[in-house]
Amino acid sequence: MNSKQIGLLLLSGLLLSLAWPTHGFSPLVFLGFVPLLIVFYQLRLQKPKRLLLKSFVSAYITFFVFNIITTFWLYYSTAFGMWFAVLVNSGLMALVFMFYQFIAKRTSNRNALVFLIALWIGFEKLHLHWEFSWPWLNLGNVFSENINWVQWYEYTGTFGGTLWIWLINILLFNAYLKWGQNRLQKIKLLVSLILLLGLPIALSYLIKSQYTNLGKTAEVIVLQPNIDPYSEKYNTKDPQVAKNLIELIAQQKPIGESTILAPETVFADGTRLKQFNVSPAYQFTQQVTSQFPQLSLISGISMYEIIRDSSQVKTQTNYLKKGIWFNDYNSAFLAKANQSIEFYHKSKLVVGVENFPYQEFLKPLLGDIMLDLGGTVAVKTTQDNRSVFEIDQEVKVAPIICYESVYGEFVTGYVNNGATILGIITNDAWWGETQGHKQHFSYAKLRAVETRRSVARSANTGISGFINPLGEVMSKTVYNTRISLKEDIPLMTKTTFYVKHGDYIARIAYFFIIFIGIFALIKYKREGLKR
């Protein structure tokens, strides 16, 4: 690698980083991969020894720059967690390009580029499901601050954005390869670029124009108690938390029917599941529903369940001592006047903080070390289904807890179960006043568009607020303020194509990965026999 190639690799990383929300200029993502693709093309022409290793190192330079700039804020929670996320994710992204280089040596440029698109989409899909799940930098997220460009996410989800980005990058890369050809070829490339950029944006505005009436509304109040998780949260007892929340509710002077959202694990003392009815959190619900009987309350709470029967032990169950285990939950509950309490347990967990990935393999090597990326450090127990809290026949709230809101297809599970509002409860104070909490709020706009559901978001601190089904922010708070907000938010019942079919683009991508991969391997084997 020469200095010019290193410069191109750094340029790719910078372009991708400078495109990222919330302060980035997203159109830069359309050419972010071009310098990297040029270097890979040059390496193939040079035919150096250890081509795949040099390709991996080249891609790693680009993706290290991209990861460190966009997610450095993890450092404010833990230095180890930040470096682990940056180094590992950079390596995984580089592996995608290394496999692309392997295929590119054994098939046509067109087939290799199709394989690259499919493999990248497959990698992003993997990042949504495996135990080291980290989809924060999935490419389709980049348009969260340009939501009017991607109203068609209701058909494709964020994988449609990923595909769009790759198609334009590859068109520009091919323009680089063919620019010296005849004038007609240049015109074709320019027209293709204009159409590929312009048509999806035009379609997006056309789709948005169809939504002239967003339907009935429901009143929702979100609470932001602003409790510092490092100095106050786990030192403030639940009775004091309850008092603070009641003050925030009273600020809004609720008269008619309304739904209240309080943040993730706002009741942090640790309440035993079977003893909830004698807990400070329960006393709080009784006080609220007594003072405001027309209100429905959804709140986060830290809970646990003692287990003495070994047959009830799950893979996520924690060992306490001989004959005793416990399930640790990051939960939400619904309280209504004269009705029993309903619970939901968070089911998409933060790597290391709430979930020890592949602990059957890693625990013997690492012991009880946890990769603290922000949250409460424990192995949490999940549930299989997506619960929906039914306030009445029309108001049905999805209790989405923190990190769960980053997962598009996962959130559609709530909507398929009847949710008419996406209720996100989160903490968001772990990373200080950085891009972390801003990106987290911004990504909620994508969920609104994908599902055509309003979002009500309660953050301990960070950003609380409301987003309509078009992904437009109705109102929001600022970081580090103790406040409550009230809005009448639209209730839509439409089931979008994406809600029905989920990440079908990724499933199609798997077909191309397998088909082109097998073709290239057969050719590789034949070349080996000839040698």
Short mmCIF file of C-alpha atoms in Angstrom, two decimals:
data_model
loop_
_atom_site.label_atom_id
_atom_site.label_comp_id
_atom_site.label_asym_id
_atom_site.label_seq_id
_atom_site.Cartn_x
_atom_site.Cartn_y
_atom_site.Cartn_z
CA MET A 1 0.00 0.00 0.00
CA ASN A 2 1.29 3.43 -0.90
CA SER A 3 0.51 6.76 0.75
CA LYS A 4 -2.12 7.62 -1.87
CA GLN A 5 -4.01 4.42 -1.13
CA ILE A 6 -3.83 5.03 2.61
CA GLY A 7 -5.24 8.50 1.95
CA LEU A 8 -8.15 6.96 0.02
CA LEU A 9 -8.84 4.53 2.86
CA LEU A 10 -8.91 7.34 5.41
CA LEU A 11 -11.12 9.39 3.07
CA SER A 12 -13.68 6.58 2.93
CA GLY A 13 -13.82 6.40 6.72
CA LEU A 14 -14.21 10.16 6.99
CA LEU A 15 -16.95 10.36 4.35
CA LEU A 16 -18.99 7.66 6.10
CA SER A 17 -18.46 9.32 9.49
CA LEU A 18 -19.35 12.82 8.28
CA ALA A 19 -22.59 11.45 6.82
CA TRP A 20 -23.79 10.05 10.14
CA PRO A 21 -26.59 11.59 12.22
CA THR A 22 -27.29 13.73 13.94
CA HIS A 23 -24.86 16.44 12.78
CA GLY A 24 -23.67 14.70 9.62
CA PHE A 25 -24.41 15.51 5.98
CA SER A 26 -26.08 12.28 4.89
CA PRO A 27 -25.51 12.58 1.08
CA LEU A 28 -21.82 11.89 1.73
CA VAL A 29 -22.75 8.26 2.38
CA PHE A 30 -23.51 7.87 -1.34
CA LEU A 31 -19.80 8.11 -2.14
CA GLY A 32 -18.36 6.90 1.16
CA PHE A 33 -17.35 3.47 -0.15
CA VAL A 34 -15.96 4.64 -3.51
CA PRO A 35 -12.37 5.36 -2.36
CA LEU A 36 -12.26 1.99 -0.59
CA LEU A 37 -13.53 0.19 -3.71
CA ILE A 38 -10.86 1.95 -5.78
CA VAL A 39 -8.11 0.71 -3.45
CA PHE A 40 -9.48 -2.84 -3.63
CA TYR A 41 -9.52 -2.63 -7.44
CA GLN A 42 -5.92 -1.39 -7.47
CA LEU A 43 -4.84 -4.22 -5.16
CA ARG A 44 -6.33 -6.78 -7.54
CA LEU A 45 -4.41 -5.26 -10.43
CA GLN A 46 -1.17 -5.24 -8.44
CA LYS A 47 -1.61 -8.93 -7.47
CA PRO A 48 0.47 -8.65 -4.29
CA LYS A 49 1.36 -11.59 -2.10
CA ARG A 50 -1.17 -12.17 0.68
CA LEU A 51 -3.83 -10.23 -1.21
CA LEU A 52 -6.62 -11.16 1.22
CA LEU A 53 -4.62 -10.10 4.27
CA LYS A 54 -3.73 -6.76 2.67
CA SER A 55 -7.36 -6.32 1.67
CA PHE A 56 -8.49 -6.96 5.25
CA VAL A 57 -5.98 -4.45 6.66
CA SER A 58 -7.01 -1.86 4.06
CA ALA A 59 -10.70 -2.18 4.88
CA TYR A 60 -9.92 -2.19 8.61
CA ILE A 61 -8.32 1.26 8.31
CA THR A 62 -11.50 2.65 6.76
CA PHE A 63 -13.88 1.04 9.20
CA PHE A 64 -11.82 1.85 12.26
CA VAL A 65 -12.08 5.54 11.33
CA PHE A 66 -15.83 5.15 10.73
CA ASN A 67 -16.51 3.32 14.00
CA ILE A 68 -14.33 5.46 16.27
CA ILE A 69 -15.77 8.76 15.02
CA THR A 70 -19.42 7.69 15.12
CA THR A 71 -19.46 5.73 18.40
CA PHE A 72 -16.66 7.26 20.48
CA TRP A 73 -19.35 8.34 22.96
CA LEU A 74 -19.42 4.80 24.36
CA TYR A 75 -16.22 5.83 26.14
CA TYR A 76 -18.27 7.95 28.56
CA SER A 77 -19.83 4.73 29.85
CA THR A 78 -16.75 2.53 29.66
CA ALA A 79 -13.42 2.73 27.87
CA PHE A 80 -13.19 -1.05 27.55
CA GLY A 81 -16.67 -1.34 26.07
CA MET A 82 -15.97 1.40 23.55
CA TRP A 83 -12.71 -0.15 22.37
CA PHE A 84 -14.27 -3.59 22.18
CA ALA A 85 -17.18 -2.34 20.09
CA VAL A 86 -14.96 -0.28 17.78
CA LEU A 87 -12.25 -2.89 17.25
CA VAL A 88 -14.57 -5.87 16.78
CA ASN A 89 -17.13 -4.09 14.60
CA SER A 90 -14.36 -2.67 12.41
CA GLY A 91 -13.01 -6.19 11.99
CA LEU A 92 -16.40 -7.62 11.05
CA MET A 93 -16.94 -4.92 8.44
CA ALA A 94 -13.44 -5.54 7.08
CA LEU A 95 -14.18 -9.26 6.81
CA VAL A 96 -17.10 -8.48 4.50
CA PHE A 97 -14.71 -6.69 2.15
CA MET A 98 -12.10 -9.43 2.41
CA PHE A 99 -14.66 -12.01 1.27
CA TYR A 100 -15.66 -9.64 -1.53
CA GLN A 101 -12.03 -9.52 -2.66
CA PHE A 102 -11.88 -13.31 -2.67
CA ILE A 103 -14.98 -13.48 -4.88
CA ALA A 104 -13.81 -10.61 -7.12
CA LYS A 105 -10.71 -12.61 -8.06
CA ARG A 106 -12.85 -15.51 -9.26
CA THR A 107 -15.86 -13.99 -10.99
CA SER A 108 -16.87 -10.94 -13.02
CA ASN A 109 -16.81 -7.43 -11.59
CA ARG A 110 -20.61 -7.27 -11.80
CA ASN A 111 -21.13 -10.54 -9.94
CA ALA A 112 -18.56 -9.57 -7.32
CA LEU A 113 -20.29 -6.25 -6.64
CA VAL A 114 -23.69 -7.94 -6.38
CA PHE A 115 -22.08 -10.33 -3.90
CA LEU A 116 -20.68 -7.38 -1.92
CA ILE A 117 -24.11 -5.75 -1.64
CA ALA A 118 -25.73 -9.02 -0.60
CA LEU A 119 -22.98 -9.88 1.87
CA TRP A 120 -23.12 -6.44 3.50
CA ILE A 121 -26.89 -6.72 3.88
CA GLY A 122 -26.43 -10.22 5.29
CA PHE A 123 -23.88 -8.85 7.76
CA GLU A 124 -26.32 -6.15 8.88
CA LYS A 125 -29.04 -8.77 9.30
CA LEU A 126 -26.65 -10.88 11.40
CA HIS A 127 -26.01 -7.84 13.57
CA LEU A 128 -29.73 -7.71 14.36
CA HIS A 129 -29.89 -11.28 15.65
CA TRP A 130 -26.68 -12.79 16.98
CA GLU A 131 -25.55 -12.44 20.59
CA PHE A 132 -22.97 -9.76 19.77
CA SER A 133 -25.76 -7.73 18.18
CA TRP A 134 -24.77 -4.13 17.40
CA PRO A 135 -26.89 -2.66 14.57
CA TRP A 136 -26.19 0.97 15.53
CA LEU A 137 -24.19 1.58 12.34
CA ASN A 138 -26.42 -0.29 9.90
CA LEU A 139 -26.33 1.95 6.84
CA GLY A 140 -30.09 2.54 6.55
CA ASN A 141 -30.00 4.39 9.88
CA VAL A 142 -28.07 7.24 8.25
CA PHE A 143 -31.26 8.88 6.93
CA SER A 144 -32.92 9.35 10.34
CA GLU A 145 -32.36 13.11 10.07
CA ASN A 146 -33.58 13.17 6.43
CA ILE A 147 -36.78 11.31 7.08
CA ASN A 148 -38.60 12.91 4.12
CA TRP A 149 -36.21 11.09 1.78
CA VAL A 150 -37.15 7.62 3.03
CA GLN A 151 -40.90 7.56 3.55
CA TRP A 152 -40.73 4.34 1.50
CA TYR A 153 -39.21 2.64 4.57
CA GLU A 154 -42.82 1.62 5.25
CA TYR A 155 -42.22 -0.85 2.39
CA THR A 156 -38.55 -1.75 2.81
CA GLY A 157 -37.38 -0.95 6.33
CA THR A 158 -33.83 0.32 6.72
CA PHE A 159 -32.48 -2.38 4.40
CA GLY A 160 -34.02 -0.40 1.56
CA GLY A 161 -31.75 2.46 2.58
CA THR A 162 -28.73 0.16 2.73
CA LEU A 163 -29.48 -1.10 -0.79
CA TRP A 164 -29.94 2.46 -2.10
CA ILE A 165 -26.60 3.54 -0.64
CA TRP A 166 -24.77 0.61 -2.17
CA LEU A 167 -26.31 1.01 -5.62
CA ILE A 168 -25.17 4.63 -5.85
CA ASN A 169 -21.70 3.87 -4.48
CA ILE A 170 -21.27 1.12 -7.06
CA LEU A 171 -22.56 3.35 -9.86
CA LEU A 172 -19.96 5.97 -8.92
CA PHE A 173 -17.26 3.31 -8.69
CA ASN A 174 -18.15 2.09 -12.17
CA ALA A 175 -18.07 5.69 -13.36
CA TYR A 176 -14.49 5.87 -12.09
CA LEU A 177 -13.61 2.72 -14.03
CA LYS A 178 -15.31 3.79 -17.27
CA TRP A 179 -14.98 7.58 -17.24
CA GLY A 180 -12.30 7.58 -19.92
CA GLN A 181 -14.63 5.89 -22.40
CA ASN A 182 -16.79 7.62 -25.01
CA ARG A 183 -19.08 10.57 -24.41
CA LEU A 184 -22.24 8.44 -24.66
CA GLN A 185 -21.03 6.27 -21.80
CA LYS A 186 -20.53 9.36 -19.63
CA ILE A 187 -24.05 10.58 -20.42
CA LYS A 188 -25.51 7.19 -19.49
CA LEU A 189 -23.67 7.23 -16.18
CA LEU A 190 -24.82 10.77 -15.35
CA VAL A 191 -28.44 10.01 -16.25
CA SER A 192 -28.33 6.82 -14.19
CA LEU A 193 -26.95 8.73 -11.21
CA ILE A 194 -29.63 11.43 -11.43
CA LEU A 195 -32.40 8.83 -11.65
CA LEU A 196 -31.00 6.64 -8.88
CA LEU A 197 -30.71 9.64 -6.58
CA GLY A 198 -33.84 11.49 -7.61
CA LEU A 199 -36.51 8.83 -8.09
CA PRO A 200 -36.43 7.41 -4.52
CA ILE A 201 -36.60 10.92 -3.06
CA ALA A 202 -39.46 11.90 -5.39
CA LEU A 203 -41.28 8.68 -4.51
CA SER A 204 -40.80 9.45 -0.83
CA TYR A 205 -42.45 12.86 -1.12
CA LEU A 206 -45.26 11.31 -3.17
CA ILE A 207 -45.90 8.71 -0.45
CA LYS A 208 -45.87 11.38 2.23
CA SER A 209 -48.39 13.50 0.32
CA GLN A 210 -50.93 10.66 0.57
CA TYR A 211 -51.11 11.07 4.36
CA THR A 212 -53.33 14.13 4.66
CA ASN A 213 -55.30 12.81 7.64
CA LEU A 214 -53.45 10.93 10.36
CA GLY A 215 -56.67 9.91 12.12
CA LYS A 216 -57.87 10.13 15.71
CA THR A 217 -55.60 11.26 18.51
CA ALA A 218 -54.84 10.19 22.07
CA GLU A 219 -53.37 12.25 24.89
CA VAL A 220 -50.03 11.02 26.19
CA ILE A 221 -47.75 12.49 28.86
CA VAL A 222 -44.06 11.60 29.00
CA LEU A 223 -41.96 12.13 32.13
CA GLN A 224 -38.27 13.02 32.25
CA PRO A 225 -37.17 12.93 35.93
CA ASN A 226 -33.51 13.61 35.06
CA ILE A 227 -31.87 11.35 37.65
CA ASP A 228 -28.11 11.00 37.18
CA PRO A 229 -27.44 7.25 36.77
CA TYR A 230 -23.93 7.49 38.19
CA SER A 231 -24.51 9.65 41.27
CA GLU A 232 -28.27 9.53 41.98
CA LYS A 233 -30.24 6.76 40.25
CA TYR A 234 -29.18 3.83 42.41
CA ASN A 235 -28.89 5.98 45.54
CA THR A 236 -32.40 7.44 45.24
CA LYS A 237 -34.94 5.14 46.86
CA ASP A 238 -38.14 4.23 45.07
CA PRO A 239 -40.42 6.27 47.41
CA GLN A 240 -38.51 9.46 46.51
CA VAL A 241 -38.64 8.53 42.83
CA ALA A 242 -42.41 8.12 43.13
CA LYS A 243 -42.73 11.56 44.70
CA ASN A 244 -40.72 13.12 41.85
CA LEU A 245 -42.86 11.43 39.21
CA ILE A 246 -46.13 12.55 40.80
CA GLU A 247 -44.85 16.14 40.76
CA LEU A 248 -44.11 15.83 37.04
CA ILE A 249 -47.56 14.39 36.35
CA ALA A 250 -49.22 17.17 38.33
CA GLN A 251 -47.42 19.79 36.21
CA GLN A 252 -49.57 18.75 33.24
CA LYS A 253 -52.86 19.05 35.21
CA PRO A 254 -54.42 15.99 33.52
CA ILE A 255 -58.21 16.12 33.39
CA GLY A 256 -59.42 13.64 30.77
CA GLU A 257 -58.15 10.22 29.80
CA SER A 258 -54.40 10.13 29.31
CA THR A 259 -51.52 7.66 29.20
CA ILE A 260 -48.39 8.36 31.25
CA LEU A 261 -44.94 7.08 30.28
CA ALA A 262 -42.14 7.00 32.86
CA PRO A 263 -38.56 5.97 31.97
CA GLU A 264 -36.73 2.66 31.88
CA THR A 265 -35.88 1.22 35.34
CA VAL A 266 -36.98 4.46 36.99
CA PHE A 267 -37.84 2.24 39.97
CA ALA A 268 -34.33 0.85 40.36
CA ASP A 269 -34.28 -0.68 43.86
CA GLY A 270 -35.01 -4.16 42.56
CA THR A 271 -38.57 -5.36 43.17
CA ARG A 272 -39.36 -9.04 43.58
CA LEU A 273 -41.89 -10.01 40.92
CA LYS A 274 -44.20 -11.85 43.29
CA GLN A 275 -44.03 -9.04 45.85
CA PHE A 276 -44.84 -6.16 43.51
CA ASN A 277 -48.12 -5.49 45.32
CA VAL A 278 -46.25 -4.49 48.48
CA SER A 279 -43.55 -2.44 46.72
CA PRO A 280 -43.07 1.36 46.61
CA ALA A 281 -43.74 1.16 42.85
CA TYR A 282 -47.15 -0.37 43.52
CA GLN A 283 -47.93 2.26 46.15
CA PHE A 284 -47.04 4.86 43.52
CA THR A 285 -49.51 3.34 41.04
CA GLN A 286 -52.24 3.37 43.69
CA GLN A 287 -51.55 6.99 44.53
CA VAL A 288 -51.61 8.02 40.87
CA THR A 289 -54.76 6.09 39.95
CA SER A 290 -56.47 7.33 43.12
CA GLN A 291 -55.58 10.96 42.46
CA PHE A 292 -56.08 10.69 38.67
CA PRO A 293 -58.40 7.69 38.06
CA GLN A 294 -58.65 8.51 34.36
CA LEU A 295 -54.91 7.95 33.85
CA SER A 296 -53.12 4.82 32.68
CA LEU A 297 -49.50 4.52 33.78
CA ILE A 298 -46.63 2.77 32.01
CA SER A 299 -43.29 2.75 33.80
CA GLY A 300 -39.94 1.02 33.80
CA ILE A 301 -38.83 -1.03 36.77
CA SER A 302 -35.97 -3.31 37.78
CA MET A 303 -37.36 -6.68 38.93
CA TYR A 304 -36.19 -10.14 39.91
CA GLU A 305 -37.68 -13.57 40.50
CA ILE A 306 -36.28 -16.20 42.88
CA ILE A 307 -36.25 -19.76 41.52
CA ARG A 308 -35.80 -22.89 43.63
CA ASP A 309 -36.98 -25.44 41.06
CA SER A 310 -34.13 -26.40 38.70
CA SER A 311 -36.63 -27.31 35.97
CA GLN A 312 -37.53 -23.60 35.69
CA VAL A 313 -33.93 -22.50 35.10
CA LYS A 314 -33.34 -20.89 31.67
CA THR A 315 -30.10 -20.13 29.86
CA GLN A 316 -30.43 -16.50 31.05
CA THR A 317 -31.16 -17.45 34.67
CA ASN A 318 -28.50 -16.34 37.16
CA TYR A 319 -27.01 -18.70 39.73
CA LEU A 320 -27.20 -17.39 43.31
CA LYS A 321 -26.13 -20.30 45.49
CA LYS A 322 -26.73 -24.01 45.75
CA GLY A 323 -30.38 -24.75 44.96
CA ILE A 324 -31.28 -21.09 44.34
CA TRP A 325 -31.32 -19.14 41.08
CA PHE A 326 -32.88 -15.86 40.02
CA ASN A 327 -34.20 -14.20 36.88
CA ASP A 328 -33.24 -10.54 36.61
CA TYR A 329 -35.63 -8.40 34.57
CA ASN A 330 -35.53 -4.98 32.97
CA SER A 331 -39.29 -4.53 32.87
CA ALA A 332 -42.20 -2.26 32.09
CA PHE A 333 -45.58 -2.37 33.80
CA LEU A 334 -49.04 -1.03 33.05
CA ALA A 335 -51.23 0.20 35.91
CA LYS A 336 -54.87 1.25 35.54
CA ALA A 337 -57.50 2.02 38.15
CA ASN A 338 -59.21 -1.11 39.49
CA GLN A 339 -57.28 -3.46 37.20
CA SER A 340 -54.46 -5.91 37.76
CA ILE A 341 -50.90 -4.95 36.85
CA GLU A 342 -49.46 -6.13 33.51
CA PHE A 343 -45.73 -6.68 32.89
CA TYR A 344 -43.36 -6.85 29.95
CA HIS A 345 -39.71 -7.91 30.19
CA LYS A 346 -37.12 -6.36 27.87
CA SER A 347 -36.09 -8.85 25.20
CA LYS A 348 -33.38 -7.16 23.09
CA LEU A 349 -30.45 -6.83 25.44
CA VAL A 350 -27.35 -4.64 25.47
CA VAL A 351 -24.29 -6.79 24.81
CA GLY A 352 -22.29 -7.44 27.97
CA VAL A 353 -24.37 -5.21 30.20
CA GLU A 354 -27.56 -7.24 30.13
CA ASN A 355 -26.44 -10.22 28.09
CA PHE A 356 -23.23 -12.25 28.32
CA PRO A 357 -22.85 -13.37 24.69
CA TYR A 358 -22.09 -17.05 24.11
CA GLN A 359 -21.37 -17.46 27.80
CA GLU A 360 -21.11 -21.25 27.47
CA PHE A 361 -17.92 -20.64 25.47
CA LEU A 362 -16.67 -17.29 26.77
CA LYS A 363 -17.37 -17.53 30.50
CA PRO A 364 -14.68 -20.20 31.10
CA LEU A 365 -12.20 -17.83 29.42
CA LEU A 366 -13.37 -14.45 30.72
CA GLY A 367 -15.00 -15.26 34.04
CA ASP A 368 -17.69 -12.76 35.01
CA ILE A 369 -16.26 -9.82 33.07
CA MET A 370 -18.99 -7.74 31.46
CA LEU A 371 -18.63 -5.35 28.55
CA ASP A 372 -20.33 -2.32 30.01
CA LEU A 373 -21.82 -0.41 27.06
CA GLY A 374 -24.35 1.52 29.16
CA GLY A 375 -27.15 0.18 31.36
CA THR A 376 -27.42 -1.85 34.54
CA VAL A 377 -24.74 -4.53 34.70
CA ALA A 378 -26.51 -7.90 34.99
CA VAL A 379 -27.55 -10.86 32.89
CA LYS A 380 -31.20 -10.17 32.11
CA THR A 381 -33.97 -12.64 31.41
CA THR A 382 -36.18 -12.02 28.38
CA GLN A 383 -39.60 -13.12 27.19
CA ASP A 384 -40.55 -14.70 23.87
CA ASN A 385 -43.52 -12.59 22.75
CA ARG A 386 -44.04 -8.85 22.24
CA SER A 387 -46.62 -7.72 24.80
CA VAL A 388 -48.94 -4.80 24.06
CA PHE A 389 -50.48 -2.71 26.84
CA GLU A 390 -54.14 -2.12 25.99
CA ILE A 391 -55.39 1.17 27.41
CA ASP A 392 -58.74 0.96 25.61
CA GLN A 393 -60.04 -0.39 22.30
CA GLU A 394 -58.11 2.23 20.31
CA VAL A 395 -55.07 3.07 22.43
CA LYS A 396 -52.69 0.11 22.55
CA VAL A 397 -49.11 0.86 23.54
CA ALA A 398 -45.99 -1.09 22.62
CA PRO A 399 -43.72 -1.05 25.72
CA ILE A 400 -40.38 -0.73 23.90
CA ILE A 401 -37.48 -0.61 26.34
CA CYS A 402 -34.34 1.32 25.36
CA TYR A 403 -32.13 -0.67 22.95
CA GLU A 404 -35.16 -2.51 21.52
CA SER A 405 -36.09 0.63 19.59
CA VAL A 406 -33.04 0.20 17.31
CA TYR A 407 -34.46 -3.04 15.84
CA GLY A 408 -36.92 -2.48 13.00
CA GLU A 409 -38.31 -5.97 12.43
CA PHE A 410 -38.39 -6.59 16.19
CA VAL A 411 -40.62 -3.53 16.68
CA THR A 412 -43.03 -4.77 14.00
CA GLY A 413 -43.80 -7.62 16.40
CA TYR A 414 -45.59 -5.17 18.69
CA VAL A 415 -47.58 -3.73 15.79
CA ASN A 416 -48.54 -7.19 14.55
CA ASN A 417 -49.86 -7.77 18.08
CA GLY A 418 -52.08 -4.70 17.83
CA ALA A 419 -50.01 -1.71 19.00
CA THR A 420 -51.26 1.69 17.83
CA ILE A 421 -48.56 3.69 19.69
CA LEU A 422 -44.86 2.96 20.03
CA GLY A 423 -44.05 3.78 23.65
CA ILE A 424 -40.28 3.96 24.11
CA ILE A 425 -38.90 4.15 27.64
CA THR A 426 -35.17 4.58 28.08
CA ASN A 427 -32.42 5.98 30.27
CA ASP A 428 -29.95 7.59 27.83
CA ALA A 429 -27.90 9.35 30.50
CA TRP A 430 -24.98 6.92 30.44
CA TRP A 431 -23.04 8.67 27.68
CA GLY A 432 -23.26 12.31 28.75
CA GLU A 433 -24.23 15.07 26.34
CA THR A 434 -22.87 13.32 23.25
CA GLN A 435 -24.23 11.94 19.99
CA GLY A 436 -25.27 8.74 21.80
CA HIS A 437 -28.63 9.91 23.13
CA LYS A 438 -29.22 12.13 20.09
CA GLN A 439 -28.80 9.25 17.65
CA HIS A 440 -31.00 7.04 19.82
CA PHE A 441 -33.85 9.56 19.64
CA SER A 442 -33.27 10.12 15.93
CA TYR A 443 -33.53 6.40 15.13
CA ALA A 444 -37.05 6.38 16.63
CA LYS A 445 -38.18 8.38 13.58
CA LEU A 446 -37.32 5.37 11.42
CA ARG A 447 -39.55 3.11 13.52
CA ALA A 448 -42.41 5.61 13.14
CA VAL A 449 -42.15 5.55 9.34
CA GLU A 450 -41.67 1.77 9.08
CA THR A 451 -44.79 1.06 11.14
CA ARG A 452 -46.80 4.29 10.60
CA ARG A 453 -47.24 4.60 14.33
CA SER A 454 -46.75 7.62 16.56
CA VAL A 455 -43.87 7.43 19.02
CA ALA A 456 -44.09 8.61 22.62
CA ARG A 457 -40.65 8.57 24.21
CA SER A 458 -39.81 8.90 27.90
CA ALA A 459 -36.11 9.22 28.73
CA ASN A 460 -34.70 9.51 32.24
CA THR A 461 -32.62 12.22 30.68
CA GLY A 462 -31.50 12.53 27.09
CA ILE A 463 -34.43 13.41 24.84
CA SER A 464 -38.07 12.72 25.61
CA GLY A 465 -40.72 13.66 23.09
CA PHE A 466 -43.27 12.75 20.46
CA ILE A 467 -42.93 11.73 16.81
CA ASN A 468 -45.87 11.40 14.42
CA PRO A 469 -46.34 8.49 11.95
CA LEU A 470 -44.49 10.46 9.25
CA GLY A 471 -41.37 10.57 11.41
CA GLU A 472 -41.82 14.27 12.20
CA VAL A 473 -40.95 15.47 15.70
CA MET A 474 -44.02 17.02 17.33
CA SER A 475 -42.23 18.17 20.48
CA LYS A 476 -39.17 17.16 22.47
CA THR A 477 -37.15 18.01 25.56
CA VAL A 478 -33.51 18.96 25.87
CA TYR A 479 -30.81 17.02 27.64
CA ASN A 480 -30.35 17.30 31.42
CA THR A 481 -33.72 18.85 32.25
CA ARG A 482 -36.40 17.70 34.70
CA ILE A 483 -39.64 18.09 32.79
CA SER A 484 -42.84 16.50 31.50
CA LEU A 485 -44.49 16.91 28.09
CA LYS A 486 -48.05 16.38 26.87
CA GLU A 487 -49.30 15.87 23.30
CA ASP A 488 -52.32 14.61 21.44
CA ILE A 489 -50.69 12.11 19.11
CA PRO A 490 -52.23 10.45 16.02
CA LEU A 491 -53.51 6.88 16.22
CA MET A 492 -53.04 4.96 12.99
CA THR A 493 -54.13 1.37 12.46
CA LYS A 494 -52.72 0.79 8.96
CA THR A 495 -50.53 -2.29 8.63
CA THR A 496 -47.58 -1.40 6.41
CA PHE A 497 -45.92 -3.73 3.92
CA TYR A 498 -42.83 -3.77 6.12
CA VAL A 499 -44.84 -4.72 9.21
CA LYS A 500 -46.34 -7.64 7.27
CA HIS A 501 -43.15 -8.89 5.62
CA GLY A 502 -40.25 -7.67 7.77
CA ASP A 503 -36.67 -7.82 6.50
CA TYR A 504 -37.45 -9.58 3.22
CA ILE A 505 -34.62 -7.69 1.46
CA ALA A 506 -32.12 -9.43 3.74
CA ARG A 507 -33.69 -12.81 3.02
CA ILE A 508 -33.34 -12.20 -0.72
CA ALA A 509 -29.71 -11.16 -0.14
CA TYR A 510 -28.98 -14.57 1.40
CA PHE A 511 -29.93 -16.20 -1.91
CA PHE A 512 -27.38 -14.11 -3.81
CA ILE A 513 -24.68 -14.79 -1.21
CA ILE A 514 -25.16 -18.53 -1.55
CA PHE A 515 -25.55 -18.58 -5.34
CA ILE A 516 -22.56 -16.37 -6.20
CA GLY A 517 -20.47 -17.83 -3.38
CA ILE A 518 -20.96 -21.40 -4.64
CA PHE A 519 -20.19 -20.33 -8.21
CA ALA A 520 -16.92 -18.67 -7.11
CA LEU A 521 -15.88 -21.64 -4.96
CA ILE A 522 -16.42 -24.06 -7.84
CA LYS A 523 -14.24 -21.87 -10.05
CA TYR A 524 -11.61 -21.70 -7.29
CA LYS A 525 -11.56 -25.50 -7.00
CA ARG A 526 -11.20 -25.87 -10.77
CA GLU A 527 -8.29 -23.44 -10.80
CA GLY A 528 -6.67 -25.48 -8.04
CA LEU A 529 -6.99 -28.69 -10.06
CA LYS A 530 -5.40 -27.03 -13.10
CA ARG A 531 -2.44 -25.96 -10.98
#
